[in-house]
Amino acid sequence: MPEGPELHLASRFVNEACRGLVFGGCVEKSPISRNPEVPFESSAYHISASARAPPPPRLALCFVDIRRFGRWDIGGEWQPGRGPCVLREYEQFRENVLRNLADKAFDRPICEALLDQRFFNGIGNYLRAEILYRLRIPPFEKARTVLEALQQHKPSPELTLSQKIRAKLQNPDLLELCHSVPKEVVQLGGKGYGQESGEEDFAAFRAWLQCYGMAGMSSLRDRHGRTIWFQGDPGPLAPKGGKSRKKKPKGASRDPEDRMEDPPPPSKAPSRTRRARRGHPEQTTAQQPEGTSLQQGPEVPPVAEKGKRRGQQATSACHKPQSIKADTMSLEPEGTVSP
């Protein structure tokens, strides 16, 4: 059976051979053709051919949400409460924030206000840390205190447009960084910022970060349970009893509480099959305390049965029991802060 290229060449031959010709009468089938008769007749007509290539492969639109933050709502619309986009609608975004500073959301710390999508649509956890760090704003400073100063800050009318732009680039305020910092991430390119997106993409994003999850930075949890990374004083609205944790560089000695940033290590306990092959007695939940790893040789005697009278020796008491080594580790979820 001919394929696409052959069909295309055949149609091109027909078009070249029949260009400018006028045909008439009925279609006569060749006597050696096995095709059915063509019931067509006309006094005058033209002949042309076109090769119809196979349809392109069907495309699949996939929504891969590794961190499980989003959802796919077919036929849905934008959430009605979301404010203007910090990337594409900067002027509307800025006006929406400064016009609504009386809202109770700005009674909260600035780090919490930055996650309110009614005003900061598109700002998330790592972006708020990077924005506040660049401006050296304490994350638990009152949001209204930070933003009210922007209402009074207006460029001099004597400055030219180029001078105003230069001043913004050299000394951007918080709302301007809410626009420019996300743009920097977009310009990094790649497919994402997680390790799942590929080592090159993750390395580029990691090199861009200055504060979020970086060594030497401190962290606290806000009232929503989200971890905010910062440097220096957390601010007057820091949660009471919250203990600031500073991330140490890799290779430095760390306390057990500092392990909260590390993923849980893989279990090194042998499986039941491996224990059986080695001749180890299978441990049950009642015999083995949770969180311990028991290592013992096959010559260790079994536990004496209940009901034996005191002083009665087991038949295998001549064997010398080995010491039992127990390893325990206390792990906390990522980003938690101990009170």
mmCIF file of C-alpha atoms in Angstrom:
data_model
loop_
_atom_site.group_PDB
_atom_site.id
_atom_site.type_symbol
_atom_site.label_atom_id
_atom_site.label_comp_id
_atom_site.label_asym_id
_atom_site.label_seq_id
_atom_site.Cartn_x
_atom_site.Cartn_y
_atom_site.Cartn_z
ATOM 1 C CA MET A 1 0.000 0.000 0.000
ATOM 2 C CA PRO A 2 1.461 3.401 -0.903
ATOM 3 C CA GLU A 3 2.394 5.692 1.930
ATOM 4 C CA GLY A 4 2.384 9.447 2.323
ATOM 5 C CA PRO A 5 5.340 10.341 0.059
ATOM 6 C CA GLU A 6 4.069 8.121 -2.772
ATOM 7 C CA LEU A 7 0.566 9.562 -2.552
ATOM 8 C CA HIS A 8 1.988 13.056 -2.651
ATOM 9 C CA LEU A 9 4.068 12.288 -5.751
ATOM 10 C CA ALA A 10 1.096 10.680 -7.519
ATOM 11 C CA SER A 11 -1.153 13.666 -6.857
ATOM 12 C CA ARG A 12 1.538 16.027 -8.105
ATOM 13 C CA PHE A 13 1.787 14.011 -11.372
ATOM 14 C CA VAL A 14 -1.978 14.153 -11.903
ATOM 15 C CA ASN A 15 -2.052 17.912 -11.365
ATOM 16 C CA GLU A 16 0.837 18.514 -13.747
ATOM 17 C CA ALA A 17 -0.597 16.254 -16.462
ATOM 18 C CA CYS A 18 -4.134 17.674 -16.270
ATOM 19 C CA ARG A 19 -3.312 21.359 -15.786
ATOM 20 C CA GLY A 20 -5.279 23.474 -18.288
ATOM 21 C CA LEU A 21 -7.149 20.530 -19.811
ATOM 22 C CA VAL A 22 -10.929 20.296 -20.067
ATOM 23 C CA PHE A 23 -12.533 16.846 -19.983
ATOM 24 C CA GLY A 24 -16.033 15.766 -20.998
ATOM 25 C CA GLY A 25 -18.293 12.737 -21.090
ATOM 26 C CA CYS A 26 -18.379 9.852 -18.658
ATOM 27 C CA VAL A 27 -15.604 8.169 -16.772
ATOM 28 C CA GLU A 28 -14.486 4.946 -18.447
ATOM 29 C CA LYS A 29 -12.942 2.305 -16.203
ATOM 30 C CA SER A 30 -9.981 0.316 -17.430
ATOM 31 C CA PRO A 31 -10.920 -3.290 -18.222
ATOM 32 C CA ILE A 32 -8.123 -4.592 -16.039
ATOM 33 C CA SER A 33 -9.087 -2.441 -13.059
ATOM 34 C CA ARG A 34 -10.720 -4.200 -10.150
ATOM 35 C CA ASN A 35 -12.217 -0.977 -8.834
ATOM 36 C CA PRO A 36 -15.967 -0.422 -9.142
ATOM 37 C CA GLU A 37 -17.515 1.694 -11.859
ATOM 38 C CA VAL A 38 -17.489 5.466 -11.373
ATOM 39 C CA PRO A 39 -21.027 6.793 -11.979
ATOM 40 C CA PHE A 40 -19.993 10.250 -13.135
ATOM 41 C CA GLU A 41 -20.726 12.143 -16.382
ATOM 42 C CA SER A 42 -20.410 15.806 -17.348
ATOM 43 C CA SER A 43 -20.047 17.823 -20.513
ATOM 44 C CA ALA A 44 -16.985 19.676 -19.222
ATOM 45 C CA TYR A 45 -14.866 19.340 -16.112
ATOM 46 C CA HIS A 46 -11.323 19.664 -14.797
ATOM 47 C CA ILE A 47 -9.302 16.999 -12.980
ATOM 48 C CA SER A 48 -7.080 17.650 -9.975
ATOM 49 C CA ALA A 49 -5.702 15.532 -7.172
ATOM 50 C CA SER A 50 -4.617 16.140 -3.602
ATOM 51 C CA ALA A 51 -2.714 13.847 -1.265
ATOM 52 C CA ARG A 52 -4.347 13.760 2.141
ATOM 53 C CA ALA A 53 -1.584 12.981 4.622
ATOM 54 C CA PRO A 54 -2.441 10.960 7.745
ATOM 55 C CA PRO A 55 -3.810 13.073 10.591
ATOM 56 C CA PRO A 56 -1.177 14.324 13.020
ATOM 57 C CA PRO A 57 -0.700 12.337 16.240
ATOM 58 C CA ARG A 58 -3.303 13.085 18.848
ATOM 59 C CA LEU A 59 -2.017 15.335 21.568
ATOM 60 C CA ALA A 60 -2.709 14.852 25.261
ATOM 61 C CA LEU A 61 -2.998 17.777 27.647
ATOM 62 C CA CYS A 62 -1.617 16.556 30.978
ATOM 63 C CA PHE A 63 -1.768 18.302 34.319
ATOM 64 C CA VAL A 64 1.226 17.092 36.334
ATOM 65 C CA ASP A 65 1.093 18.580 39.824
ATOM 66 C CA ILE A 66 3.929 16.900 41.733
ATOM 67 C CA ARG A 67 3.470 19.001 44.852
ATOM 68 C CA ARG A 68 -0.324 18.642 44.718
ATOM 69 C CA PHE A 69 -1.017 22.342 45.081
ATOM 70 C CA GLY A 70 -3.482 22.838 42.252
ATOM 71 C CA ARG A 71 -6.521 21.304 40.642
ATOM 72 C CA TRP A 72 -7.943 21.031 37.146
ATOM 73 C CA ASP A 73 -11.370 22.583 36.800
ATOM 74 C CA ILE A 74 -12.667 21.971 33.273
ATOM 75 C CA GLY A 75 -14.741 24.873 32.059
ATOM 76 C CA GLY A 76 -14.057 26.796 35.230
ATOM 77 C CA GLU A 77 -13.098 30.407 35.685
ATOM 78 C CA TRP A 78 -10.578 32.300 37.756
ATOM 79 C CA GLN A 79 -11.295 32.412 41.442
ATOM 80 C CA PRO A 80 -13.422 35.532 41.914
ATOM 81 C CA GLY A 81 -11.490 36.706 44.969
ATOM 82 C CA ARG A 82 -8.065 36.784 43.333
ATOM 83 C CA GLY A 83 -6.502 40.153 42.717
ATOM 84 C CA PRO A 84 -4.662 41.367 39.612
ATOM 85 C CA CYS A 85 -1.686 39.273 38.500
ATOM 86 C CA VAL A 86 1.662 40.524 39.812
ATOM 87 C CA LEU A 87 3.310 39.624 36.483
ATOM 88 C CA ARG A 88 0.882 40.776 33.787
ATOM 89 C CA GLU A 89 -1.183 43.401 35.592
ATOM 90 C CA TYR A 90 1.360 45.281 37.644
ATOM 91 C CA GLU A 91 -0.293 48.714 37.654
ATOM 92 C CA GLN A 92 -3.676 47.266 38.649
ATOM 93 C CA PHE A 93 -1.962 45.084 41.254
ATOM 94 C CA ARG A 94 -0.183 48.036 42.835
ATOM 95 C CA GLU A 95 -3.317 50.161 42.891
ATOM 96 C CA ASN A 96 -5.359 47.307 44.411
ATOM 97 C CA VAL A 97 -2.929 46.955 47.330
ATOM 98 C CA LEU A 98 -2.496 50.642 48.143
ATOM 99 C CA ARG A 99 -6.218 51.344 47.802
ATOM 100 C CA ASN A 100 -7.150 48.642 50.331
ATOM 101 C CA LEU A 101 -4.639 49.161 53.124
ATOM 102 C CA ALA A 102 -7.523 49.532 55.588
ATOM 103 C CA ASP A 103 -8.351 45.840 55.098
ATOM 104 C CA LYS A 104 -7.720 43.722 58.195
ATOM 105 C CA ALA A 105 -5.342 41.536 56.167
ATOM 106 C CA PHE A 106 -2.752 44.286 56.581
ATOM 107 C CA ASP A 107 -3.006 44.066 60.368
ATOM 108 C CA ARG A 108 -1.027 40.855 59.990
ATOM 109 C CA PRO A 109 2.727 40.488 59.548
ATOM 110 C CA ILE A 110 3.961 41.366 56.095
ATOM 111 C CA CYS A 111 5.072 37.763 55.489
ATOM 112 C CA GLU A 112 1.483 36.577 55.984
ATOM 113 C CA ALA A 113 -0.074 39.407 53.968
ATOM 114 C CA LEU A 114 2.135 38.477 51.010
ATOM 115 C CA LEU A 115 0.352 35.125 50.785
ATOM 116 C CA ASP A 116 -3.119 36.713 50.593
ATOM 117 C CA GLN A 117 -4.077 36.109 46.958
ATOM 118 C CA ARG A 118 -6.724 38.847 47.040
ATOM 119 C CA PHE A 119 -3.883 41.344 46.950
ATOM 120 C CA PHE A 120 -0.709 39.418 46.016
ATOM 121 C CA ASN A 121 -1.971 37.067 43.331
ATOM 122 C CA GLY A 122 0.963 34.833 42.385
ATOM 123 C CA ILE A 123 3.233 35.341 45.395
ATOM 124 C CA GLY A 124 4.045 32.133 47.266
ATOM 125 C CA ASN A 125 6.341 30.898 49.989
ATOM 126 C CA TYR A 126 9.743 31.117 48.328
ATOM 127 C CA LEU A 127 8.940 34.396 46.568
ATOM 128 C CA ARG A 128 7.941 36.176 49.780
ATOM 129 C CA ALA A 129 11.203 35.110 51.421
ATOM 130 C CA GLU A 130 13.307 36.378 48.501
ATOM 131 C CA ILE A 131 11.432 39.696 48.263
ATOM 132 C CA LEU A 132 11.647 40.528 51.966
ATOM 133 C CA TYR A 133 15.294 39.458 52.133
ATOM 134 C CA ARG A 134 16.352 41.790 49.333
ATOM 135 C CA LEU A 135 14.747 44.752 51.084
ATOM 136 C CA ARG A 136 15.926 43.657 54.559
ATOM 137 C CA ILE A 137 12.342 43.873 55.827
ATOM 138 C CA PRO A 138 11.670 41.802 58.971
ATOM 139 C CA PRO A 139 9.062 39.200 57.994
ATOM 140 C CA PHE A 140 6.957 39.827 61.098
ATOM 141 C CA GLU A 141 6.771 43.603 60.711
ATOM 142 C CA LYS A 142 3.180 44.855 60.451
ATOM 143 C CA ALA A 143 2.125 44.855 56.807
ATOM 144 C CA ARG A 144 0.369 48.217 56.950
ATOM 145 C CA THR A 145 3.466 49.844 58.453
ATOM 146 C CA VAL A 146 5.542 48.620 55.510
ATOM 147 C CA LEU A 147 3.064 49.528 52.786
ATOM 148 C CA GLU A 148 1.795 52.887 54.017
ATOM 149 C CA ALA A 149 5.221 54.359 53.377
ATOM 150 C CA LEU A 150 4.765 53.536 49.672
ATOM 151 C CA GLN A 151 1.695 55.779 49.447
ATOM 152 C CA GLN A 152 3.755 58.794 50.400
ATOM 153 C CA HIS A 153 6.741 57.888 48.252
ATOM 154 C CA LYS A 154 6.254 59.561 44.885
ATOM 155 C CA PRO A 155 9.003 60.357 42.367
ATOM 156 C CA SER A 156 9.862 63.980 41.823
ATOM 157 C CA PRO A 157 7.958 65.494 38.876
ATOM 158 C CA GLU A 158 11.200 67.129 37.761
ATOM 159 C CA LEU A 159 12.746 63.760 36.888
ATOM 160 C CA THR A 160 12.662 62.602 33.293
ATOM 161 C CA LEU A 161 11.136 59.246 32.374
ATOM 162 C CA SER A 162 14.537 57.595 32.006
ATOM 163 C CA GLN A 163 15.572 58.936 35.425
ATOM 164 C CA LYS A 164 12.395 57.582 37.022
ATOM 165 C CA ILE A 165 13.014 54.159 35.480
ATOM 166 C CA ARG A 166 16.627 54.165 36.646
ATOM 167 C CA ALA A 167 15.567 55.102 40.166
ATOM 168 C CA LYS A 168 13.061 52.234 40.252
ATOM 169 C CA LEU A 169 15.645 49.741 39.048
ATOM 170 C CA GLN A 170 18.219 50.887 41.583
ATOM 171 C CA ASN A 171 15.873 51.254 44.552
ATOM 172 C CA PRO A 172 12.747 49.149 43.965
ATOM 173 C CA ASP A 173 10.082 49.056 46.654
ATOM 174 C CA LEU A 174 8.254 45.961 47.879
ATOM 175 C CA LEU A 175 5.454 46.114 45.304
ATOM 176 C CA GLU A 176 7.914 46.561 42.474
ATOM 177 C CA LEU A 177 9.853 43.506 43.636
ATOM 178 C CA CYS A 178 6.593 41.555 43.711
ATOM 179 C CA HIS A 179 6.599 42.149 39.961
ATOM 180 C CA SER A 180 10.301 41.878 39.070
ATOM 181 C CA VAL A 181 11.328 38.900 41.221
ATOM 182 C CA PRO A 182 8.753 36.521 39.646
ATOM 183 C CA LYS A 183 9.908 37.764 36.238
ATOM 184 C CA GLU A 184 13.450 36.675 37.114
ATOM 185 C CA VAL A 185 12.205 33.150 37.770
ATOM 186 C CA VAL A 186 10.379 33.101 34.440
ATOM 187 C CA GLN A 187 13.543 34.228 32.669
ATOM 188 C CA LEU A 188 15.465 31.316 34.180
ATOM 189 C CA GLY A 189 13.635 29.125 31.695
ATOM 190 C CA GLY A 190 13.478 25.375 32.192
ATOM 191 C CA LYS A 191 10.526 23.275 33.189
ATOM 192 C CA GLY A 192 10.262 23.985 36.885
ATOM 193 C CA TYR A 193 12.080 24.592 40.122
ATOM 194 C CA GLY A 194 11.891 21.174 41.799
ATOM 195 C CA GLN A 195 14.358 18.324 41.597
ATOM 196 C CA GLU A 196 11.766 16.407 39.601
ATOM 197 C CA SER A 197 12.198 18.849 36.707
ATOM 198 C CA GLY A 198 15.799 17.823 36.040
ATOM 199 C CA GLU A 199 19.167 18.527 37.563
ATOM 200 C CA GLU A 200 19.951 21.444 35.225
ATOM 201 C CA ASP A 201 16.705 23.257 35.958
ATOM 202 C CA PHE A 202 17.021 22.696 39.677
ATOM 203 C CA ALA A 203 20.664 23.841 39.713
ATOM 204 C CA ALA A 204 19.769 27.085 37.941
ATOM 205 C CA PHE A 205 16.941 27.806 40.356
ATOM 206 C CA ARG A 206 19.082 26.880 43.360
ATOM 207 C CA ALA A 207 21.818 29.264 42.208
ATOM 208 C CA TRP A 208 19.239 32.041 41.889
ATOM 209 C CA LEU A 209 17.953 31.673 45.453
ATOM 210 C CA GLN A 210 19.441 34.034 48.034
ATOM 211 C CA CYS A 211 17.353 33.304 51.122
ATOM 212 C CA TYR A 212 14.775 30.511 50.843
ATOM 213 C CA GLY A 213 16.201 27.368 52.456
ATOM 214 C CA MET A 214 19.761 28.683 52.217
ATOM 215 C CA ALA A 215 22.529 28.058 54.734
ATOM 216 C CA GLY A 216 22.889 30.781 57.344
ATOM 217 C CA MET A 217 19.237 31.804 57.136
ATOM 218 C CA SER A 218 16.789 31.556 60.021
ATOM 219 C CA SER A 219 13.255 30.227 59.836
ATOM 220 C CA LEU A 220 9.993 30.528 61.761
ATOM 221 C CA ARG A 221 6.491 29.267 61.168
ATOM 222 C CA ASP A 222 3.717 31.803 60.689
ATOM 223 C CA ARG A 223 0.196 31.383 62.088
ATOM 224 C CA HIS A 224 -0.776 29.338 59.001
ATOM 225 C CA GLY A 225 2.031 26.854 59.633
ATOM 226 C CA ARG A 226 4.098 27.999 56.645
ATOM 227 C CA THR A 227 7.852 28.366 57.130
ATOM 228 C CA ILE A 228 9.301 31.810 56.412
ATOM 229 C CA TRP A 229 13.043 32.126 55.826
ATOM 230 C CA PHE A 230 14.807 35.360 56.758
ATOM 231 C CA GLN A 231 17.969 36.904 58.137
ATOM 232 C CA GLY A 232 18.281 39.000 61.273
ATOM 233 C CA ASP A 233 15.468 40.253 63.489
ATOM 234 C CA PRO A 234 12.109 38.554 62.731
ATOM 235 C CA GLY A 235 10.070 41.633 63.708
ATOM 236 C CA PRO A 236 7.676 42.709 66.470
ATOM 237 C CA LEU A 237 4.801 40.394 65.437
ATOM 238 C CA ALA A 238 6.861 37.202 65.560
ATOM 239 C CA PRO A 239 4.890 34.307 67.104
ATOM 240 C CA LYS A 240 5.333 34.058 70.841
ATOM 241 C CA GLY A 241 7.274 31.007 71.870
ATOM 242 C CA GLY A 242 8.476 30.438 68.332
ATOM 243 C CA LYS A 243 12.100 29.425 68.234
ATOM 244 C CA SER A 244 14.112 30.690 65.295
ATOM 245 C CA ARG A 245 16.236 28.044 63.611
ATOM 246 C CA LYS A 246 19.309 28.845 61.549
ATOM 247 C CA LYS A 247 20.235 26.487 58.755
ATOM 248 C CA LYS A 248 23.855 25.378 58.936
ATOM 249 C CA PRO A 249 26.113 24.764 55.931
ATOM 250 C CA LYS A 250 26.486 21.231 54.694
ATOM 251 C CA GLY A 251 29.191 19.308 56.508
ATOM 252 C CA ALA A 252 28.894 21.282 59.741
ATOM 253 C CA SER A 253 28.115 19.404 62.930
ATOM 254 C CA ARG A 254 24.415 19.589 63.683
ATOM 255 C CA ASP A 255 22.182 18.907 66.602
ATOM 256 C CA PRO A 256 19.428 16.310 66.237
ATOM 257 C CA GLU A 257 16.843 19.125 65.997
ATOM 258 C CA ASP A 258 18.599 20.483 62.913
ATOM 259 C CA ARG A 259 17.792 17.298 61.029
ATOM 260 C CA MET A 260 14.310 18.599 60.320
ATOM 261 C CA GLU A 261 15.513 19.898 56.925
ATOM 262 C CA ASP A 262 16.738 16.472 55.828
ATOM 263 C CA PRO A 263 14.474 13.800 54.335
ATOM 264 C CA PRO A 264 14.036 10.671 56.433
ATOM 265 C CA PRO A 265 16.841 8.174 55.759
ATOM 266 C CA PRO A 266 15.899 4.878 54.141
ATOM 267 C CA SER A 267 15.257 2.064 56.552
ATOM 268 C CA LYS A 268 18.226 -0.235 56.952
ATOM 269 C CA ALA A 269 16.333 -2.946 58.786
ATOM 270 C CA PRO A 270 16.461 -6.271 56.890
ATOM 271 C CA SER A 271 13.265 -7.519 55.371
ATOM 272 C CA ARG A 272 11.451 -10.584 56.633
ATOM 273 C CA THR A 273 12.749 -12.601 53.688
ATOM 274 C CA ARG A 274 16.345 -11.620 54.366
ATOM 275 C CA ARG A 275 15.934 -12.409 58.070
ATOM 276 C CA ALA A 276 14.583 -15.823 57.222
ATOM 277 C CA ARG A 277 17.513 -16.541 54.902
ATOM 278 C CA ARG A 278 19.981 -15.575 57.596
ATOM 279 C CA GLY A 279 18.236 -17.733 60.167
ATOM 280 C CA HIS A 280 17.096 -14.786 62.289
ATOM 281 C CA PRO A 281 13.923 -15.289 64.301
ATOM 282 C CA GLU A 282 11.167 -13.119 62.908
ATOM 283 C CA GLN A 283 10.364 -10.172 65.169
ATOM 284 C CA THR A 284 6.795 -9.242 65.808
ATOM 285 C CA THR A 285 5.444 -5.831 66.663
ATOM 286 C CA ALA A 286 5.016 -6.825 70.282
ATOM 287 C CA GLN A 287 8.598 -8.077 70.565
ATOM 288 C CA GLN A 288 10.289 -5.137 68.825
ATOM 289 C CA PRO A 289 9.805 -1.593 70.118
ATOM 290 C CA GLU A 290 8.742 0.919 67.492
ATOM 291 C CA GLY A 291 11.601 2.956 66.011
ATOM 292 C CA THR A 292 14.387 0.506 66.988
ATOM 293 C CA SER A 293 16.579 -1.743 64.925
ATOM 294 C CA LEU A 294 17.536 -4.966 66.686
ATOM 295 C CA GLN A 295 20.723 -6.696 65.595
ATOM 296 C CA GLN A 296 21.495 -10.116 67.058
ATOM 297 C CA GLY A 297 23.030 -13.381 65.979
ATOM 298 C CA PRO A 298 21.144 -16.619 65.358
ATOM 299 C CA GLU A 299 22.502 -18.114 68.547
ATOM 300 C CA VAL A 300 20.521 -15.768 70.794
ATOM 301 C CA PRO A 301 18.062 -17.869 72.794
ATOM 302 C CA PRO A 302 14.364 -17.286 72.338
ATOM 303 C CA VAL A 303 12.445 -15.388 74.966
ATOM 304 C CA ALA A 304 11.375 -17.672 77.834
ATOM 305 C CA GLU A 305 7.737 -18.644 77.724
ATOM 306 C CA LYS A 306 5.331 -17.085 80.145
ATOM 307 C CA GLY A 307 4.254 -19.219 83.078
ATOM 308 C CA LYS A 308 7.661 -20.712 83.995
ATOM 309 C CA ARG A 309 8.372 -20.556 87.663
ATOM 310 C CA ARG A 310 11.086 -18.273 88.930
ATOM 311 C CA GLY A 311 14.470 -20.007 89.067
ATOM 312 C CA GLN A 312 13.659 -22.533 86.360
ATOM 313 C CA GLN A 313 16.235 -22.336 83.555
ATOM 314 C CA ALA A 314 15.463 -22.651 79.887
ATOM 315 C CA THR A 315 17.027 -25.519 77.980
ATOM 316 C CA SER A 316 19.193 -23.133 75.929
ATOM 317 C CA ALA A 317 20.420 -21.098 78.890
ATOM 318 C CA CYS A 318 23.986 -22.277 78.310
ATOM 319 C CA HIS A 319 24.270 -19.939 75.349
ATOM 320 C CA LYS A 320 25.643 -16.515 76.147
ATOM 321 C CA PRO A 321 23.258 -13.834 74.901
ATOM 322 C CA GLN A 322 24.722 -11.046 72.800
ATOM 323 C CA SER A 323 24.133 -7.407 73.462
ATOM 324 C CA ILE A 324 21.291 -5.784 71.645
ATOM 325 C CA LYS A 325 21.991 -2.505 69.871
ATOM 326 C CA ALA A 326 19.144 -0.040 69.460
ATOM 327 C CA ASP A 327 19.366 2.968 67.167
ATOM 328 C CA THR A 328 16.701 5.631 67.426
ATOM 329 C CA MET A 329 16.278 8.923 65.580
ATOM 330 C CA SER A 330 13.780 11.683 66.125
ATOM 331 C CA LEU A 331 12.603 13.229 62.853
ATOM 332 C CA GLU A 332 10.369 16.214 62.326
ATOM 333 C CA PRO A 333 8.545 17.182 59.147
ATOM 334 C CA GLU A 334 10.350 19.613 56.874
ATOM 335 C CA GLY A 335 10.234 23.214 57.997
ATOM 336 C CA THR A 336 8.902 22.600 61.486
ATOM 337 C CA VAL A 337 10.104 24.650 64.402
ATOM 338 C CA SER A 338 10.364 23.280 67.897
ATOM 339 C CA PRO A 339 8.854 25.522 70.564
#
